[in-house]
């Protein structure tokens, strides 16, 4: 997402978790996705009106969406189904953002990307990424036996889990350039902050903010949900020298100001 005079602007990367567009407990419907995409677009549009002098790059997860597609088309491979969700979610976000930004000189473009992974990655033998619907334990076990799924607990429910190997590269070189030049990354999810994993899901106790990567590494987060987000955030701040934050998309302006969400920094000296 950029204006016509954006060559010297810094870039903020906003990463939507799949649950930011289909919240826990909501029916997996297109109507709900469109409603949540509209809410997200309105929040992102606020950033453009503040004229912070930055371009915006949006990325998204797809756990609920790809799981639903996998149930509808059991012959589809996950890479093809992932591509379908990229088109679906990209279209929703592009449409809602374009509606919010009518009359501005900001262009909104959805891009499909491909990620290279190591076929020998041990993650293929130990699935951890939850996708699709939430089930009571008994129902999840029956589906696992019937369909050959791997399942794992996710909060107080159970879900299908699939392999989530570590990305080695993005095929589209310009996408890599965007990530390397970014100065801020915001991970938007269905929670208002990062909760203490030792007390979740019984209690929602936010971690202190800002919090350093060293402090984050002392904690064990769920491998298929918040764990990869924390790993990505720490990688980003360590490699780029920027800051990362996790929170609800509706709070995105306050998140960038450090007034909401959980801000992740490289070390405690930055506080």
PDB file of C-alpha atoms in Angstrom, residues 87-202:
ATOM      1  CA  UNK A  87      -6.431 -14.752  -3.020  1.00  0.00           C
ATOM      2  CA  UNK A  88      -9.524 -14.762  -0.804  1.00  0.00           C
ATOM      3  CA  UNK A  89      -8.069 -12.782   2.107  1.00  0.00           C
ATOM      4  CA  UNK A  90      -6.077 -10.500  -0.172  1.00  0.00           C
ATOM      5  CA  UNK A  91      -9.233  -9.658  -2.081  1.00  0.00           C
ATOM      6  CA  UNK A  92     -11.166  -8.912   1.124  1.00  0.00           C
ATOM      7  CA  UNK A  93      -8.469  -6.634   2.535  1.00  0.00           C
ATOM      8  CA  UNK A  94      -7.835  -4.915  -0.799  1.00  0.00           C
ATOM      9  CA  UNK A  95     -11.557  -4.245  -1.295  1.00  0.00           C
ATOM     10  CA  UNK A  96     -12.184  -2.930   2.206  1.00  0.00           C
ATOM     11  CA  UNK A  97      -9.036  -0.783   2.216  1.00  0.00           C
ATOM     12  CA  UNK A  98      -9.875   0.644  -1.193  1.00  0.00           C
ATOM     13  CA  UNK A  99     -13.325   1.557   0.106  1.00  0.00           C
ATOM     14  CA  UNK A 100     -11.834   3.287   3.151  1.00  0.00           C
ATOM     15  CA  UNK A 101      -9.247   5.171   1.094  1.00  0.00           C
ATOM     16  CA  UNK A 102     -11.475   6.469  -1.694  1.00  0.00           C
ATOM     17  CA  UNK A 103     -10.373   9.912  -2.830  1.00  0.00           C
ATOM     18  CA  UNK A 104      -6.786   9.491  -1.603  1.00  0.00           C
ATOM     19  CA  UNK A 105      -3.707   8.953  -3.772  1.00  0.00           C
ATOM     20  CA  UNK A 106      -2.941   5.630  -2.068  1.00  0.00           C
ATOM     21  CA  UNK A 107      -2.798   2.458  -4.148  1.00  0.00           C
ATOM     22  CA  UNK A 108      -3.801  -0.884  -2.632  1.00  0.00           C
ATOM     23  CA  UNK A 109      -2.506  -4.075  -4.264  1.00  0.00           C
ATOM     24  CA  UNK A 110      -2.799  -7.704  -3.094  1.00  0.00           C
ATOM     25  CA  UNK A 111       0.179  -9.933  -3.942  1.00  0.00           C
ATOM     26  CA  UNK A 112       0.439 -13.728  -3.882  1.00  0.00           C
ATOM     27  CA  UNK A 113       3.781 -15.007  -2.573  1.00  0.00           C
ATOM     28  CA  UNK A 114       5.589 -18.342  -2.372  1.00  0.00           C
ATOM     29  CA  UNK A 115       7.823 -19.494   0.465  1.00  0.00           C
ATOM     30  CA  UNK A 116      10.766 -21.909   0.152  1.00  0.00           C
ATOM     31  CA  UNK A 117      11.229 -24.450   2.966  1.00  0.00           C
ATOM     32  CA  UNK A 118      13.606 -27.341   3.656  1.00  0.00           C
ATOM     33  CA  UNK A 119      11.909 -30.669   2.786  1.00  0.00           C
ATOM     34  CA  UNK A 120      13.945 -32.245   5.638  1.00  0.00           C
ATOM     35  CA  UNK A 121      12.678 -29.765   8.221  1.00  0.00           C
ATOM     36  CA  UNK A 122      11.758 -31.786  11.350  1.00  0.00           C
ATOM     37  CA  UNK A 123       8.504 -29.801  11.546  1.00  0.00           C
ATOM     38  CA  UNK A 124       7.101 -32.130   8.878  1.00  0.00           C
ATOM     39  CA  UNK A 125       7.341 -34.984  11.394  1.00  0.00           C
ATOM     40  CA  UNK A 126       5.920 -32.947  14.290  1.00  0.00           C
ATOM     41  CA  UNK A 127       2.845 -30.946  13.197  1.00  0.00           C
ATOM     42  CA  UNK A 128       2.086 -27.959  15.471  1.00  0.00           C
ATOM     43  CA  UNK A 129       0.141 -25.421  13.397  1.00  0.00           C
ATOM     44  CA  UNK A 130      -3.595 -25.370  14.259  1.00  0.00           C
ATOM     45  CA  UNK A 131      -5.954 -24.925  11.313  1.00  0.00           C
ATOM     46  CA  UNK A 132      -9.698 -24.952  10.835  1.00  0.00           C
ATOM     47  CA  UNK A 133     -12.440 -25.269  13.403  1.00  0.00           C
ATOM     48  CA  UNK A 134     -12.256 -25.709  17.183  1.00  0.00           C
ATOM     49  CA  UNK A 135     -13.682 -28.993  18.527  1.00  0.00           C
ATOM     50  CA  UNK A 136     -14.427 -30.616  21.877  1.00  0.00           C
ATOM     51  CA  UNK A 137     -11.742 -33.213  22.627  1.00  0.00           C
ATOM     52  CA  UNK A 138     -13.960 -36.250  21.954  1.00  0.00           C
ATOM     53  CA  UNK A 139     -15.085 -34.954  18.561  1.00  0.00           C
ATOM     54  CA  UNK A 140     -11.525 -34.010  17.589  1.00  0.00           C
ATOM     55  CA  UNK A 141     -10.311 -37.518  18.454  1.00  0.00           C
ATOM     56  CA  UNK A 142     -13.051 -39.092  16.340  1.00  0.00           C
ATOM     57  CA  UNK A 143     -12.180 -36.889  13.354  1.00  0.00           C
ATOM     58  CA  UNK A 144      -8.487 -37.652  13.787  1.00  0.00           C
ATOM     59  CA  UNK A 145      -9.192 -41.381  13.691  1.00  0.00           C
ATOM     60  CA  UNK A 146     -11.539 -41.025  10.705  1.00  0.00           C
ATOM     61  CA  UNK A 147      -9.444 -38.655   8.571  1.00  0.00           C
ATOM     62  CA  UNK A 148      -5.904 -39.409   9.729  1.00  0.00           C
ATOM     63  CA  UNK A 149      -5.427 -35.932  11.233  1.00  0.00           C
ATOM     64  CA  UNK A 150      -2.915 -34.901  13.831  1.00  0.00           C
ATOM     65  CA  UNK A 151      -4.678 -32.904  16.570  1.00  0.00           C
ATOM     66  CA  UNK A 152      -3.586 -30.763  19.514  1.00  0.00           C
ATOM     67  CA  UNK A 153      -5.146 -28.643  22.226  1.00  0.00           C
ATOM     68  CA  UNK A 154      -5.636 -24.962  21.404  1.00  0.00           C
ATOM     69  CA  UNK A 155      -6.907 -23.057  24.434  1.00  0.00           C
ATOM     70  CA  UNK A 156      -9.851 -24.968  25.884  1.00  0.00           C
ATOM     71  CA  UNK A 157     -10.660 -26.721  22.571  1.00  0.00           C
ATOM     72  CA  UNK A 158      -8.878 -29.026  20.118  1.00  0.00           C
ATOM     73  CA  UNK A 159      -7.957 -28.484  16.467  1.00  0.00           C
ATOM     74  CA  UNK A 160      -6.316 -30.185  13.547  1.00  0.00           C
ATOM     75  CA  UNK A 161      -2.601 -29.406  13.325  1.00  0.00           C
ATOM     76  CA  UNK A 162      -0.338 -29.467  10.265  1.00  0.00           C
ATOM     77  CA  UNK A 163       3.371 -29.005   9.658  1.00  0.00           C
ATOM     78  CA  UNK A 164       4.730 -25.461   9.860  1.00  0.00           C
ATOM     79  CA  UNK A 165       8.337 -25.587   8.584  1.00  0.00           C
ATOM     80  CA  UNK A 166      10.616 -22.584   8.989  1.00  0.00           C
ATOM     81  CA  UNK A 167      10.626 -20.294   5.920  1.00  0.00           C
ATOM     82  CA  UNK A 168      14.014 -20.166   4.192  1.00  0.00           C
ATOM     83  CA  UNK A 169      13.202 -17.575   1.545  1.00  0.00           C
ATOM     84  CA  UNK A 170      10.359 -15.810  -0.230  1.00  0.00           C
ATOM     85  CA  UNK A 171      10.426 -16.407  -3.973  1.00  0.00           C
ATOM     86  CA  UNK A 172       9.345 -12.854  -4.792  1.00  0.00           C
ATOM     87  CA  UNK A 173      12.484 -10.762  -4.314  1.00  0.00           C
ATOM     88  CA  UNK A 174      10.640  -7.466  -3.919  1.00  0.00           C
ATOM     89  CA  UNK A 175       8.771  -8.912  -0.927  1.00  0.00           C
ATOM     90  CA  UNK A 176      12.141  -9.617   0.709  1.00  0.00           C
ATOM     91  CA  UNK A 177      13.228  -6.039   0.064  1.00  0.00           C
ATOM     92  CA  UNK A 178      10.089  -4.735   1.790  1.00  0.00           C
ATOM     93  CA  UNK A 179      10.798  -6.814   4.884  1.00  0.00           C
ATOM     94  CA  UNK A 180      14.462  -5.779   5.065  1.00  0.00           C
ATOM     95  CA  UNK A 181      13.666  -2.078   4.790  1.00  0.00           C
ATOM     96  CA  UNK A 182      10.797  -2.115   7.291  1.00  0.00           C
ATOM     97  CA  UNK A 183      11.145   0.013  10.410  1.00  0.00           C
ATOM     98  CA  UNK A 184       8.156  -1.252  12.396  1.00  0.00           C
ATOM     99  CA  UNK A 185       6.209  -4.491  12.449  1.00  0.00           C
ATOM    100  CA  UNK A 186       2.783  -4.901  14.057  1.00  0.00           C
ATOM    101  CA  UNK A 187       1.282  -8.381  14.477  1.00  0.00           C
ATOM    102  CA  UNK A 188      -2.499  -8.028  14.667  1.00  0.00           C
ATOM    103  CA  UNK A 189      -4.463 -10.861  16.263  1.00  0.00           C
ATOM    104  CA  UNK A 190      -7.661 -11.455  18.218  1.00  0.00           C
ATOM    105  CA  UNK A 191      -6.021 -10.544  21.548  1.00  0.00           C
ATOM    106  CA  UNK A 192      -5.248  -7.082  22.873  1.00  0.00           C
ATOM    107  CA  UNK A 193      -1.749  -8.086  24.023  1.00  0.00           C
ATOM    108  CA  UNK A 194       0.568 -11.059  24.573  1.00  0.00           C
ATOM    109  CA  UNK A 195      -0.566 -13.017  27.621  1.00  0.00           C
ATOM    110  CA  UNK A 196       1.687 -14.806  30.110  1.00  0.00           C
ATOM    111  CA  UNK A 197       1.877 -18.367  28.680  1.00  0.00           C
ATOM    112  CA  UNK A 198       2.228 -19.874  32.166  1.00  0.00           C
ATOM    113  CA  UNK A 199      -1.261 -18.637  33.081  1.00  0.00           C
ATOM    114  CA  UNK A 200      -3.012 -18.902  29.692  1.00  0.00           C
ATOM    115  CA  UNK A 201      -5.776 -19.947  28.970  1.00  0.00           C
ATOM    116  CA  UNK A 202      -7.077 -19.966  32.563  1.00  0.00           C
TER     117      UNK A 202
END
